[in-house]
Structures are given as structure tokens and as C-alpha cells.
Coordinates of C-alpha atoms in Angstrom, one line a residue:
Chain A
M1 CA -34.4 -4.6 6.5
S2 CA -35.4 -3.1 3.6
T3 CA -33.3 -3.0 0.2
V4 CA -33.0 0.6 0.6
T5 CA -31.9 0.9 4.2
A6 CA -29.4 -1.7 3.4
A7 CA -28.0 0.0 0.4
L8 CA -28.0 3.2 2.3
L9 CA -25.9 1.6 4.9
C10 CA -23.5 0.1 2.5
A11 CA -22.9 3.0 0.7
L12 CA -22.0 5.0 4.0
A13 CA -19.8 2.1 5.2
Y14 CA -17.9 2.4 1.7
F15 CA -17.8 6.5 2.0
I16 CA -16.3 6.0 5.7
C17 CA -13.8 3.0 4.9
F18 CA -12.7 4.1 1.4
G19 CA -13.0 8.0 1.6
G20 CA -11.6 7.7 5.2
N21 CA -8.6 5.7 4.2
W22 CA -7.5 8.4 1.7
L23 CA -8.5 11.3 4.0
I24 CA -6.7 10.2 6.9
G25 CA -3.3 8.8 5.9
Q26 CA -4.1 5.6 3.9
N27 CA -4.9 3.8 7.1
M28 CA -6.0 0.6 5.0
A29 CA -9.5 1.1 6.4
D30 CA -10.4 0.1 2.6
Q31 CA -9.2 -3.5 2.8
P32 CA -11.4 -6.2 2.8
I33 CA -10.5 -7.4 6.1
V34 CA -11.7 -4.1 7.5
I35 CA -14.6 -3.3 5.2
G36 CA -16.2 -6.7 4.9
P37 CA -16.8 -7.1 8.8
L38 CA -18.3 -3.6 8.8
I39 CA -20.7 -4.5 6.1
G40 CA -21.5 -7.8 7.9
F41 CA -22.3 -6.0 10.9
L42 CA -24.5 -3.3 9.4
L43 CA -26.5 -5.9 7.4
G44 CA -27.0 -8.1 10.6
D45 CA -24.5 -10.7 9.9
L46 CA -21.0 -10.0 11.4
H47 CA -19.8 -13.7 11.1
T48 CA -20.3 -14.0 7.4
G49 CA -18.8 -10.5 7.0
L50 CA -15.6 -11.7 9.0
V51 CA -15.0 -14.8 7.2
L52 CA -15.7 -13.4 3.7
G53 CA -13.7 -10.4 4.8
A54 CA -10.8 -12.8 5.3
S55 CA -11.2 -14.6 2.1
L56 CA -11.6 -11.6 0.1
Q57 CA -8.4 -10.1 1.6
A58 CA -6.5 -12.9 0.1
L59 CA -7.9 -12.6 -3.2
F60 CA -7.4 -9.0 -3.4
I61 CA -4.0 -9.1 -1.6
G62 CA -2.0 -8.2 -4.8
A63 CA -4.4 -5.1 -5.8
V64 CA -1.4 -2.6 -5.2
N65 CA -2.2 0.8 -6.6
V66 CA 1.1 2.0 -6.8
G67 CA 1.5 5.4 -8.4
G68 CA -1.8 5.9 -9.2
A69 CA -1.8 2.8 -11.5
V70 CA -5.5 1.7 -10.8
S71 CA -6.5 -2.1 -11.8
L72 CA -8.7 -3.4 -9.2
N73 CA -10.8 -1.5 -6.4
P74 CA -10.6 -4.3 -3.5
S75 CA -13.2 -2.1 -1.3
F76 CA -15.7 -1.6 -4.1
G77 CA -15.8 -5.4 -5.0
T78 CA -15.6 -6.6 -1.2
T79 CA -18.6 -4.4 -0.1
L80 CA -21.1 -5.3 -3.0
A81 CA -19.9 -9.2 -3.1
I82 CA -20.5 -9.4 0.8
A83 CA -23.8 -7.1 0.4
F84 CA -25.1 -9.6 -2.0
A85 CA -24.1 -12.5 -0.4
I86 CA -25.9 -11.8 2.9
L87 CA -28.9 -9.9 1.0
S88 CA -29.3 -13.0 -1.2
G89 CA -28.7 -15.5 1.3
G90 CA -26.0 -17.2 -1.1
G91 CA -23.3 -16.8 1.1
S92 CA -19.7 -17.2 0.0
K93 CA -20.6 -19.0 -3.3
V94 CA -22.1 -15.6 -4.3
A95 CA -19.4 -13.5 -2.9
L96 CA -16.5 -15.6 -4.3
A97 CA -17.9 -15.4 -7.9
I98 CA -18.7 -11.8 -8.0
A99 CA -16.0 -9.9 -6.2
V100 CA -13.4 -10.0 -8.7
P101 CA -15.4 -8.8 -11.5
L102 CA -16.8 -6.2 -9.5
G103 CA -13.6 -5.1 -8.2
L104 CA -12.6 -4.8 -12.0
L105 CA -15.7 -2.5 -12.6
G106 CA -14.7 -0.4 -9.3
G107 CA -11.2 0.0 -10.6
L108 CA -12.8 1.4 -14.0
L109 CA -15.0 3.7 -12.0
E110 CA -11.7 4.7 -9.8
V111 CA -10.1 5.6 -13.3
G112 CA -13.2 7.6 -14.4
T113 CA -13.2 9.8 -11.0
N114 CA -9.6 10.3 -11.2
I115 CA -10.0 11.8 -14.7
L116 CA -13.1 13.8 -13.6
C117 CA -11.3 15.3 -10.7
A118 CA -8.3 16.0 -12.8
F119 CA -10.5 18.9 -14.3
F120 CA -10.0 20.6 -11.0
G121 CA -6.4 21.1 -11.7
D122 CA -6.9 24.2 -13.2
A123 CA -8.8 25.7 -10.6
W124 CA -6.2 24.9 -8.2
D125 CA -3.3 26.6 -10.5
K126 CA -5.4 29.9 -10.6
A127 CA -6.0 29.7 -6.6
A128 CA -2.3 29.7 -6.2
A129 CA -1.6 32.1 -8.8
E130 CA -4.2 34.6 -7.0
G131 CA -2.3 33.7 -3.5
N132 CA -5.8 32.2 -2.4
G133 CA -4.4 29.7 0.1
K134 CA -8.2 29.2 1.4
K135 CA -9.4 28.4 -1.9
I136 CA -6.7 25.8 -2.3
I137 CA -7.8 24.1 0.9
S138 CA -11.5 24.3 0.1
L139 CA -10.9 22.4 -2.8
H140 CA -8.8 20.1 -1.5
Y141 CA -11.4 19.0 0.7
G142 CA -14.4 19.6 -1.7
V143 CA -12.9 17.4 -4.3
W144 CA -12.2 14.6 -1.7
F145 CA -15.9 14.9 -0.8
L146 CA -17.1 15.0 -4.5
K147 CA -15.0 11.9 -5.6
Y148 CA -16.3 9.6 -2.8
F149 CA -19.7 10.9 -2.9
I150 CA -19.8 9.5 -6.3
F151 CA -18.5 6.1 -5.4
A152 CA -21.2 6.1 -2.4
V153 CA -23.9 6.8 -4.9
V154 CA -22.9 4.3 -7.3
I155 CA -22.5 1.7 -4.5
F156 CA -26.1 2.8 -3.4
A157 CA -27.5 2.4 -6.7
A158 CA -25.6 -0.9 -7.3
V159 CA -26.9 -2.7 -4.4
I160 CA -30.6 -1.5 -5.2
A161 CA -30.3 -2.6 -8.9
G162 CA -28.0 -5.4 -8.3
K163 CA -29.7 -7.8 -5.5
E164 CA -32.1 -9.4 -7.7
P165 CA -30.4 -10.2 -10.8
V166 CA -27.5 -11.1 -8.8
T167 CA -29.0 -13.7 -7.3
L168 CA -30.7 -14.8 -10.0
F169 CA -27.5 -14.7 -12.2
V170 CA -25.6 -17.0 -9.5
N171 CA -28.4 -19.2 -8.9
S172 CA -28.8 -19.7 -12.9
L173 CA -25.1 -20.5 -13.5
P174 CA -24.4 -24.1 -14.2
D175 CA -22.8 -26.2 -11.5
A176 CA -19.8 -26.7 -13.5
I177 CA -19.2 -22.9 -13.9
Q178 CA -19.9 -22.3 -10.3
N179 CA -17.5 -24.9 -9.2
G180 CA -15.1 -23.2 -11.5
L181 CA -15.5 -20.1 -9.8
A182 CA -14.7 -21.7 -6.5
V183 CA -11.5 -23.4 -7.9
C184 CA -10.8 -19.6 -9.1
G185 CA -11.2 -18.2 -5.5
G186 CA -8.5 -20.6 -4.6
L187 CA -6.0 -19.7 -7.7
L188 CA -6.6 -16.0 -8.0
P189 CA -4.5 -15.1 -4.9
A190 CA -1.7 -16.6 -6.9
V191 CA -1.6 -13.5 -9.0
G192 CA -1.8 -11.3 -6.2
F193 CA 1.1 -12.7 -4.8
A194 CA 3.2 -12.6 -7.9
M195 CA 2.6 -9.0 -8.0
L196 CA 3.9 -8.5 -4.6
L197 CA 6.7 -10.8 -5.4
K198 CA 7.6 -8.3 -7.9
M199 CA 8.2 -5.6 -5.2
V200 CA 10.1 -7.5 -2.8
W201 CA 12.0 -9.9 -5.1
S202 CA 15.4 -10.4 -5.6
N203 CA 17.3 -13.4 -6.8
K204 CA 19.6 -13.7 -4.0
L205 CA 16.8 -13.6 -1.5
A206 CA 14.5 -16.0 -3.3
V207 CA 15.4 -19.1 -0.8
F208 CA 13.4 -17.1 1.9
Y209 CA 10.2 -17.7 -0.2
L210 CA 10.9 -21.0 -0.2
L211 CA 11.7 -21.3 3.3
G212 CA 8.3 -19.2 4.2
F213 CA 6.4 -21.8 1.7
V214 CA 7.8 -24.9 3.3
L215 CA 7.1 -23.5 6.9
V216 CA 3.6 -23.7 6.1
A217 CA 3.5 -26.4 3.6
Y218 CA 5.1 -28.9 5.7
L219 CA 5.6 -27.8 9.2
E220 CA 2.1 -26.5 9.2
L221 CA 2.8 -23.2 11.0
P222 CA 0.3 -20.4 11.5
L223 CA 1.2 -17.4 9.5
I224 CA 1.9 -15.5 12.9
A225 CA 4.7 -17.8 13.7
V226 CA 5.9 -17.5 10.0
A227 CA 5.8 -13.7 10.5
A228 CA 8.1 -14.2 13.8
V229 CA 10.5 -16.3 11.9
G230 CA 10.5 -13.8 9.3
V231 CA 11.4 -11.1 11.9
V232 CA 14.3 -13.2 13.6
L233 CA 15.7 -13.9 10.2
A234 CA 15.7 -10.4 9.1
V235 CA 17.1 -9.1 12.4
I236 CA 20.1 -11.6 12.2
T237 CA 20.9 -11.0 8.6
G238 CA 20.3 -7.1 9.0
L239 CA 22.6 -7.0 11.9
Y240 CA 25.3 -9.0 10.0
D241 CA 25.0 -7.0 6.9
K242 CA 25.6 -4.0 8.9
Q243 CA 28.7 -5.3 10.4
L244 CA 30.3 -6.0 7.0
L245 CA 29.1 -2.6 5.9
D246 CA 30.6 -1.0 9.2
I247 CA 34.0 -3.1 8.2
S248 CA 34.0 -2.0 4.7
N249 CA 33.2 1.6 5.4
H250 CA 36.1 1.6 8.2
S251 CA 38.6 0.0 5.9
N252 CA 37.6 2.7 3.0
R253 CA 37.9 5.5 5.4
M254 CA 41.5 4.0 6.8
T255 CA 42.8 4.1 3.3
T256 CA 41.5 7.4 2.5
K257 CA 43.1 8.7 5.8
T258 CA 46.5 7.2 5.6
E259 CA 48.1 10.8 5.1
T260 CA 46.9 11.8 8.3
P261 CA 47.7 9.2 10.9
L262 CA 46.8 11.4 13.8
S263 CA 43.1 11.0 13.2
E264 CA 43.2 7.5 12.6
E265 CA 44.5 6.9 16.0
E266 CA 41.9 9.0 17.3
D267 CA 39.6 6.8 15.7
F268 CA 41.2 3.8 17.1
L269 CA 41.0 4.9 20.8
S270 CA 37.6 6.1 20.4
Chain B
M1 CA 19.9 33.4 21.5
S2 CA 16.4 33.7 23.0
K3 CA 15.2 34.6 19.5
E4 CA 16.4 31.5 18.3
Q5 CA 14.7 29.7 20.9
S6 CA 11.4 31.2 20.0
M7 CA 12.0 30.5 16.4
S8 CA 12.5 26.8 17.1
T9 CA 9.2 26.5 19.1
I10 CA 7.5 28.2 16.2
D11 CA 8.8 25.7 13.8
K12 CA 7.9 22.8 16.2
K13 CA 4.2 24.0 16.0
L14 CA 4.3 24.6 12.1
L15 CA 5.9 21.0 11.6
K16 CA 3.2 19.3 13.9
S17 CA 0.5 21.0 11.6
L18 CA 2.6 19.7 8.5
F19 CA 2.3 16.3 9.9
F20 CA -1.3 16.0 10.8
R21 CA -2.0 18.0 7.3
S22 CA 0.0 15.3 5.6
F23 CA -2.8 12.5 6.2
T24 CA -4.7 14.2 3.7
V25 CA -2.1 14.4 1.1
F26 CA -4.1 12.0 -1.3
A27 CA -7.6 13.1 -0.5
P28 CA -8.6 14.3 -3.8
F29 CA -6.4 12.2 -5.7
N30 CA -6.6 12.9 -9.5
Y31 CA -4.5 12.5 -12.7
A32 CA -3.8 16.3 -12.9
K33 CA -2.1 16.8 -9.7
Q34 CA -2.3 13.5 -7.4
G35 CA -1.0 14.7 -4.3
G36 CA -0.1 18.5 -5.2
S37 CA -2.9 20.0 -3.6
G38 CA -2.2 17.8 -0.5
F39 CA 1.5 18.8 -0.8
C40 CA 0.7 22.8 -0.9
Y41 CA -1.9 22.2 1.8
S42 CA 0.5 20.5 4.2
I43 CA 3.5 23.0 3.8
M44 CA 1.0 26.0 3.7
P45 CA 1.5 26.6 7.5
F46 CA 5.2 27.5 6.7
I47 CA 4.4 29.7 3.5
N48 CA 1.7 31.5 5.5
H49 CA 4.1 32.1 8.3
Y50 CA 7.4 33.0 6.5
Y51 CA 6.3 34.8 3.9
K52 CA 3.5 36.8 5.5
N53 CA 4.8 40.0 5.1
D54 CA 5.6 39.4 1.1
S55 CA 2.3 38.6 -0.8
E56 CA 4.1 38.3 -4.1
K57 CA 6.6 35.7 -2.5
K58 CA 4.1 33.8 -1.1
T59 CA 1.9 33.4 -4.4
E60 CA 5.1 32.6 -5.9
A61 CA 5.7 29.7 -3.2
L62 CA 2.1 28.7 -3.4
T63 CA 2.6 28.4 -7.3
R64 CA 5.7 26.5 -6.7
N65 CA 4.3 24.1 -4.6
I66 CA 0.8 23.1 -6.3
V67 CA 2.8 21.2 -8.7
W68 CA 1.9 17.6 -9.5
Y69 CA 3.3 15.5 -6.6
N70 CA 3.3 11.6 -5.7
A71 CA 5.5 9.8 -3.1
T72 CA 4.2 7.1 -0.6
Q73 CA 2.8 9.3 2.1
N74 CA 3.9 7.6 5.0
V75 CA 7.5 8.5 4.0
G76 CA 6.6 11.4 1.7
T77 CA 6.4 13.6 5.0
F78 CA 10.4 13.8 4.7
I79 CA 10.2 15.3 1.6
M80 CA 7.2 17.9 2.8
A81 CA 9.6 19.0 5.9
L82 CA 12.7 19.4 3.8
V83 CA 10.9 21.8 1.4
A84 CA 9.2 23.3 4.2
S85 CA 13.0 24.1 5.5
M86 CA 13.9 25.3 2.0
E87 CA 11.0 27.6 1.8
K88 CA 12.1 28.9 5.3
E89 CA 15.3 29.6 3.9
N90 CA 14.4 31.4 0.7
S91 CA 12.3 33.5 2.9
Q92 CA 15.4 34.6 4.8
K93 CA 17.9 34.5 2.3
E94 CA 18.2 36.7 -0.7
D95 CA 20.6 34.6 -2.7
F96 CA 18.6 31.5 -2.3
N97 CA 17.7 29.9 -5.4
P98 CA 13.9 28.9 -5.5
D99 CA 14.2 26.6 -8.5
A100 CA 16.0 24.1 -6.2
I101 CA 13.2 23.5 -4.2
N102 CA 11.1 21.8 -6.8
A103 CA 14.3 20.1 -8.6
M104 CA 15.0 18.4 -4.8
K105 CA 11.5 17.5 -4.6
A106 CA 11.5 15.7 -8.0
S107 CA 14.4 13.9 -7.4
L108 CA 13.6 12.5 -4.1
M109 CA 9.8 11.5 -5.2
G110 CA 11.1 8.2 -7.2
P111 CA 13.5 6.8 -4.7
F112 CA 11.2 7.5 -1.6
S113 CA 8.2 5.8 -3.2
G114 CA 10.1 3.0 -4.3
I115 CA 11.3 2.1 -0.9
G116 CA 8.3 3.5 0.8
D117 CA 5.8 1.3 -1.4
T118 CA 7.6 -1.8 -0.8
L119 CA 8.0 -1.3 2.9
F120 CA 4.5 -0.3 3.5
W121 CA 2.3 -1.9 0.7
G122 CA 4.5 -5.0 0.0
I123 CA 5.4 -6.0 3.4
L124 CA 4.2 -4.3 6.4
R125 CA 0.3 -4.5 5.0
V126 CA 0.8 -8.1 4.0
V127 CA 2.3 -9.1 7.3
A128 CA -0.6 -7.3 9.0
A129 CA -3.2 -9.0 6.7
G130 CA -1.7 -12.2 7.1
I131 CA -1.9 -12.4 11.3
A132 CA -5.3 -10.7 11.0
M133 CA -7.0 -13.3 8.2
T134 CA -6.1 -16.0 10.6
F135 CA -8.5 -14.6 13.2
G136 CA -11.1 -13.3 10.6
A137 CA -11.0 -17.0 9.1
Q138 CA -12.3 -18.1 12.6
G139 CA -15.0 -15.4 12.7
S140 CA -13.0 -13.5 15.5
I141 CA -14.1 -9.9 15.6
L142 CA -10.8 -9.0 16.5
A143 CA -9.3 -9.3 12.8
P144 CA -9.9 -5.7 11.6
F145 CA -8.5 -4.4 14.8
I146 CA -5.3 -6.3 14.7
F147 CA -4.9 -5.4 11.2
L148 CA -5.2 -1.7 11.7
I149 CA -3.3 -1.6 14.7
V150 CA -0.4 -3.9 13.0
Y151 CA -0.2 -1.5 9.9
N152 CA -0.8 1.6 11.4
V153 CA 1.4 2.1 14.3
P154 CA 4.6 1.6 12.5
S155 CA 3.1 3.7 9.5
I156 CA 2.2 6.7 11.8
A157 CA 5.7 6.5 13.7
C158 CA 7.5 6.6 10.4
R159 CA 5.4 9.5 9.3
W160 CA 6.2 11.6 12.4
Y161 CA 9.9 10.5 12.5
L162 CA 10.6 11.4 8.7
T163 CA 8.8 14.6 9.5
K164 CA 11.2 15.8 12.1
L165 CA 14.3 14.4 10.4
G166 CA 13.3 15.8 6.9
F167 CA 13.2 19.3 8.6
S168 CA 16.5 18.9 10.5
V169 CA 18.9 16.9 8.7
G170 CA 18.3 18.0 5.4
S171 CA 18.9 16.0 1.9
K172 CA 22.2 15.6 2.5
Y173 CA 21.6 13.0 5.2
I174 CA 19.7 10.8 2.7
E175 CA 22.5 11.2 0.4
E176 CA 24.7 9.7 2.7
M177 CA 22.4 6.9 3.8
Y178 CA 22.3 5.8 0.1
A179 CA 26.1 6.5 -0.4
S180 CA 27.2 4.4 2.9
G181 CA 25.0 1.5 1.7
L182 CA 22.6 1.6 4.9
I183 CA 19.3 2.0 2.8
N184 CA 20.5 -1.5 1.3
V185 CA 21.0 -3.0 4.5
L186 CA 17.4 -1.9 5.8
T187 CA 15.7 -2.9 2.3
K188 CA 17.5 -6.2 2.0
A189 CA 16.1 -7.2 5.9
A190 CA 12.7 -6.0 5.0
S191 CA 12.8 -7.8 1.8
T192 CA 13.6 -11.0 3.7
L193 CA 10.7 -10.8 6.0
G194 CA 8.5 -9.8 3.0
L195 CA 9.5 -13.0 1.2
I196 CA 9.3 -15.4 4.2
M197 CA 5.8 -13.7 4.8
L198 CA 5.0 -14.2 0.9
G199 CA 6.1 -17.7 0.8
G200 CA 4.0 -18.8 4.0
M201 CA 0.8 -16.9 2.6
T202 CA 1.3 -18.7 -1.0
S203 CA 1.2 -21.7 1.0
S204 CA -2.0 -21.3 2.9
L205 CA -3.8 -19.1 0.7
V206 CA -3.4 -20.2 -2.7
T207 CA -5.3 -23.4 -2.8
F208 CA -5.9 -26.2 -5.3
K209 CA -7.2 -29.5 -5.1
S210 CA -7.7 -32.0 -8.2
T211 CA -10.4 -34.4 -8.2
L212 CA -9.1 -36.3 -11.3
K213 CA -9.0 -40.1 -10.6
F214 CA -8.3 -43.0 -13.0
N215 CA -9.5 -46.3 -12.1
L216 CA -6.7 -48.8 -13.0
G217 CA -8.9 -52.0 -12.8
G218 CA -9.8 -53.9 -9.7
D219 CA -9.6 -51.6 -6.6
Q220 CA -6.6 -49.7 -8.1
Q221 CA -7.0 -46.1 -8.2
L222 CA -4.8 -43.2 -9.4
V223 CA -5.6 -40.1 -7.9
L224 CA -3.8 -37.0 -9.3
Q225 CA -3.9 -35.0 -6.1
D226 CA -1.9 -37.8 -4.3
I227 CA 0.8 -37.6 -6.8
L228 CA 1.1 -34.1 -6.7
D229 CA 1.3 -33.9 -2.9
S230 CA 4.1 -36.4 -3.2
I231 CA 6.2 -34.8 -5.7
F232 CA 6.1 -31.5 -3.6
K233 CA 3.4 -30.2 -1.3
G234 CA 1.4 -27.1 -2.7
L235 CA 3.1 -27.7 -5.9
V236 CA 0.5 -26.3 -8.2
P237 CA -0.2 -23.1 -6.1
I238 CA 3.8 -22.4 -6.1
S239 CA 4.1 -23.0 -9.7
L240 CA 1.2 -21.1 -10.6
T241 CA 2.3 -18.1 -8.4
L242 CA 5.7 -18.1 -9.9
I243 CA 4.6 -18.5 -13.4
C244 CA 2.5 -15.4 -12.9
F245 CA 5.5 -13.8 -11.2
Y246 CA 7.5 -14.6 -14.2
L247 CA 4.8 -13.3 -16.9
L248 CA 4.3 -9.8 -14.8
S249 CA 7.8 -9.3 -14.5
K250 CA 9.8 -10.5 -17.3
K251 CA 6.9 -10.6 -19.8
K252 CA 5.3 -7.4 -18.6
V253 CA 1.9 -9.0 -18.9
N254 CA -1.0 -6.5 -17.5
F255 CA -2.2 -7.4 -14.1
T256 CA -5.9 -7.2 -15.4
V257 CA -5.0 -9.8 -18.1
L258 CA -3.7 -12.1 -15.8
I259 CA -6.6 -11.9 -13.4
V260 CA -8.9 -12.8 -16.4
A261 CA -6.7 -15.5 -17.6
V262 CA -6.6 -17.4 -14.0
I263 CA -10.5 -17.0 -14.0
V264 CA -10.8 -18.6 -17.4
L265 CA -8.1 -21.4 -16.1
G266 CA -10.1 -22.2 -13.0
I267 CA -13.5 -22.5 -15.1
L268 CA -11.7 -24.8 -17.6
L269 CA -10.1 -27.0 -14.9
S270 CA -13.8 -27.0 -13.8
L271 CA -15.2 -28.1 -17.0
L272 CA -12.5 -30.7 -17.8
H273 CA -13.2 -32.3 -14.5
I274 CA -9.8 -32.0 -13.3
A275 CA -10.6 -29.7 -10.5

């Protein structure tokens, strides 16, 4: 496969997964575990795509772009890292070394396109003031296309321009640095999980985090079993809390309704 | 009566259209409108239908709804449908104050995103990824499909359920859910699941193995990793994660800065022959 064909396929896959994610309800098609296998399949090495997609998913798990704050673009890093890994024959060593730096670059690009597309804000306001619903819609889809087309072009150019230098760069790295990058691959998910902990943490529930950790570290349960244990505990505690809530709400109602004993009796009977 | 019946079939049709359009809400995401154009596009079927004889009011409605908007999209349909029901009311009642629409919208975006991001980004996506990654690591083609199904089925179901709910019950229902404390119960149960899953994933995905050894003379060796393991299995991964969490939440350290710091740390550990 020529580099140009490979670059075209990567750009197309990226457009479908990343653009499609935002066109169709944030369906998470831009997550590494989805885009990785697709890139692998298109470049003729599905197995590498699957395995690297899974490891990069761990690396990027905490890249949560909540409320428009962008720092990392996981799909950008994943697409290029896996493409270079397969095209250069360097495998996971290459992918893990460059995925996060590329993800950061992708994040910058995303900020850039968000600013660029903001210039259409006035056009939308004008269309609304004219009562022109059709124009609002065509801008809605037009700006979508423009934004993700820019991304696809950048991916295309990056695959063509980057293949040789990336291979050279990775091969020229001293062993200690290469080993260091492998160490980073193991440590970086910590930042991601920290980011996610920030969303769900509460001091009262922190013991459940420890429980999940111990289930895997000492009992060596697979993650699907951990998820099942989690569901069971969530349902148990949820039902218990619901019961407490009903009791307290009920007693509140009782105290407010002391002046109307009739309705209280009805409550009791029903 | 028959008129009322036909009204509701039309509303159903419009609501379906709102539901499908809502999938594109953030398609042209940008810093000026975020989801503003998508919001306007989603409720446009209602605007077109209920203001079709009054172009001035229709223009007002479009202008009102093209403003900046952001709420997690699979729960944001509640806000969309609620606004749609208010626009309908505005078109039918002379004394309705349309300013209430954007005030309502603005007041709901924050709380809905807070819960939506936590449930869908922080928990559901992580659970789905955790399950699928086991398959992916073994090279199973099922991985991406499992991930997409586990994430999207609840996500789409929630989107549709809240579309219907927002249109029929109005904002009072949500206020009551907050007031009764039911929201807290749900969030707590979901957080329990999320924390267990995050704990498990920290253990299986954050990895560190020290290669440091000291020769104590003779055939005695001191292996750092063995000592760490005997204190607590996975001591370094859990400590590092909690330190990062502390820095992110308490010290407000930037995510990107932290990523760069960990990369530097990894390379340093390697250069010092610790790992």
C-alpha cells in the first residue's frame, strides 16, 4: 500500500469516527478502542489495531472534554500513533511513545478549529434575525463538515509527512529514553483515572475505590466481574438509601399533616 | 376532544423529530455558540409548526433559541423538550412571558451537565471501556462493538426517555426530584459503581515495575519491587493516582501539566535505573 493511499484511508477513518461521533449523538466512535481497530483494519493489520486500541484507551481514558475545555484529542493521537506503528513496522513501541504528544497537538488543533468556527456565530445570529430557519440548518451542517474536513486534511498531511521522520526519530532515541517512554505508558493512565475520580469522588464513598482496587490487585478478578460486583453494590445501597429517603419524606409529611388527620388515615390505608 | 387528540399526535411527531435532530446538537461545536445552533435546529420543528402564521413571533423564537447552549447531550433533550413545550405555550397564550424560556434554559444547563457528564463520561463510558479493553487486549474483534453497544444503548434510551419527560412533566418534576432527594440517591448509587470500576481499572491499567536491585553480598539480593509488593500490591499505581487526584482537585493543577510531569517522571525513573 502506498503512503498516499494509507494517508487517505486514515483521514477518511478519522473523519467518520471523529466527525461522526459529533454528528450522531456523541456515540463514542472517536474513542481509541473503536478508532484503533478501524485504522488497523484499513492498513491491513487488524490485530495490532485492536491491541493498541485497547492500550491507548487506557492512556486516554481521562481525556474528558467536559464543557468545551479541550486538552487532549484522543482520536487524533490514536489515529496517527497506530498508523505510524503499522506503517513503520515499529509496533507498540512507536505507538506508546508518540500517542500522548500527538494527542496534545490534536487538542491544540481542536482549540484552533473551535475558534475558527466561532466566526460563524454572527452568521447564525443574522439568519435567526431574518427568520431564516433553512440558513441556520445549512450553517449547522456546513460548519460541521468544514471543521472535521480540516481535521481530516491535517491527518492526511501528517501521515504523509510524518512516516519517515517518526520512524527515524523513534529509532534514534537512546534505549534509556525508549524504556522511559514504556514506563510512561504504564504510569500515564494514573492521570486519566485521577481526572475521572475528580468527577465521581466523594469522601464517604472512597472505600469503594479501595474495594475495586483490591478486587483486581489481590483477587485478580477480570474487569467485567468488577463491573458486576459494582452493579450489585450500587443496587443494594441505592435501594437502602431509597428506603431511608421514603421514611424521612413520609415522616416529614406526617408532621406537616397533623392538622388533617383524615388524609393521614387515607395515606395509612393506601 | 378530537381536536386535542390530533394535537397530541402532532406533538408526538414533532417530538420524534426533535429527538432525532438532537443527535447533531454539538456537530459544529465552536466557542461562540457551542450547541446553540444545534439547540435551535432541534426545536425548530416546534417553532415552524406553532408560529407558522406569525412570522414576527417565529423570528423572535429563532433569535431566542440560537443563543449559547451547552448541556450533556443525552440528558439535554429534557431541556430541549421543555423549551419546546414552553414555545408552544407562548404561541397559544397571550400573557406568556417569553423571557422565562431562556431563564429556565440557563438554570437547567448546569445541573443537567453536572449529572450527565458524571454518569455518561465518568461512569458509563469507563465501565464500557473497562469491559471492552479486556477483549481488545486479547485481540478480539468484539472489543469495539461491545464498547459501542454498552455505551450507546443506555445513552440513547436516556435521550428518548428524557425527551418525552421534558415535554410532558415540565420543570416542576425536576425540582421535586431535587427537593425529595431522589437525585442524590441515584447519583450516589452511580458513583458507587463508578468508584469500584475506577479502583479496578487503576489496578489493572496503571502499571509500574521497578527493576532496582541491591546486592547485599553473597547471594543475598534486595529487590525493590518485592518490598513494594509485600507492603501493598500495586502501591505505586494507587499512590500515583491519588497524588494526581489530589493535585488536580485540591491544587488545581492543569491536566496537561500533569501529563507532561508524569512523562518526565517516567523518563527520569528510567534514566536513574529505578524502572
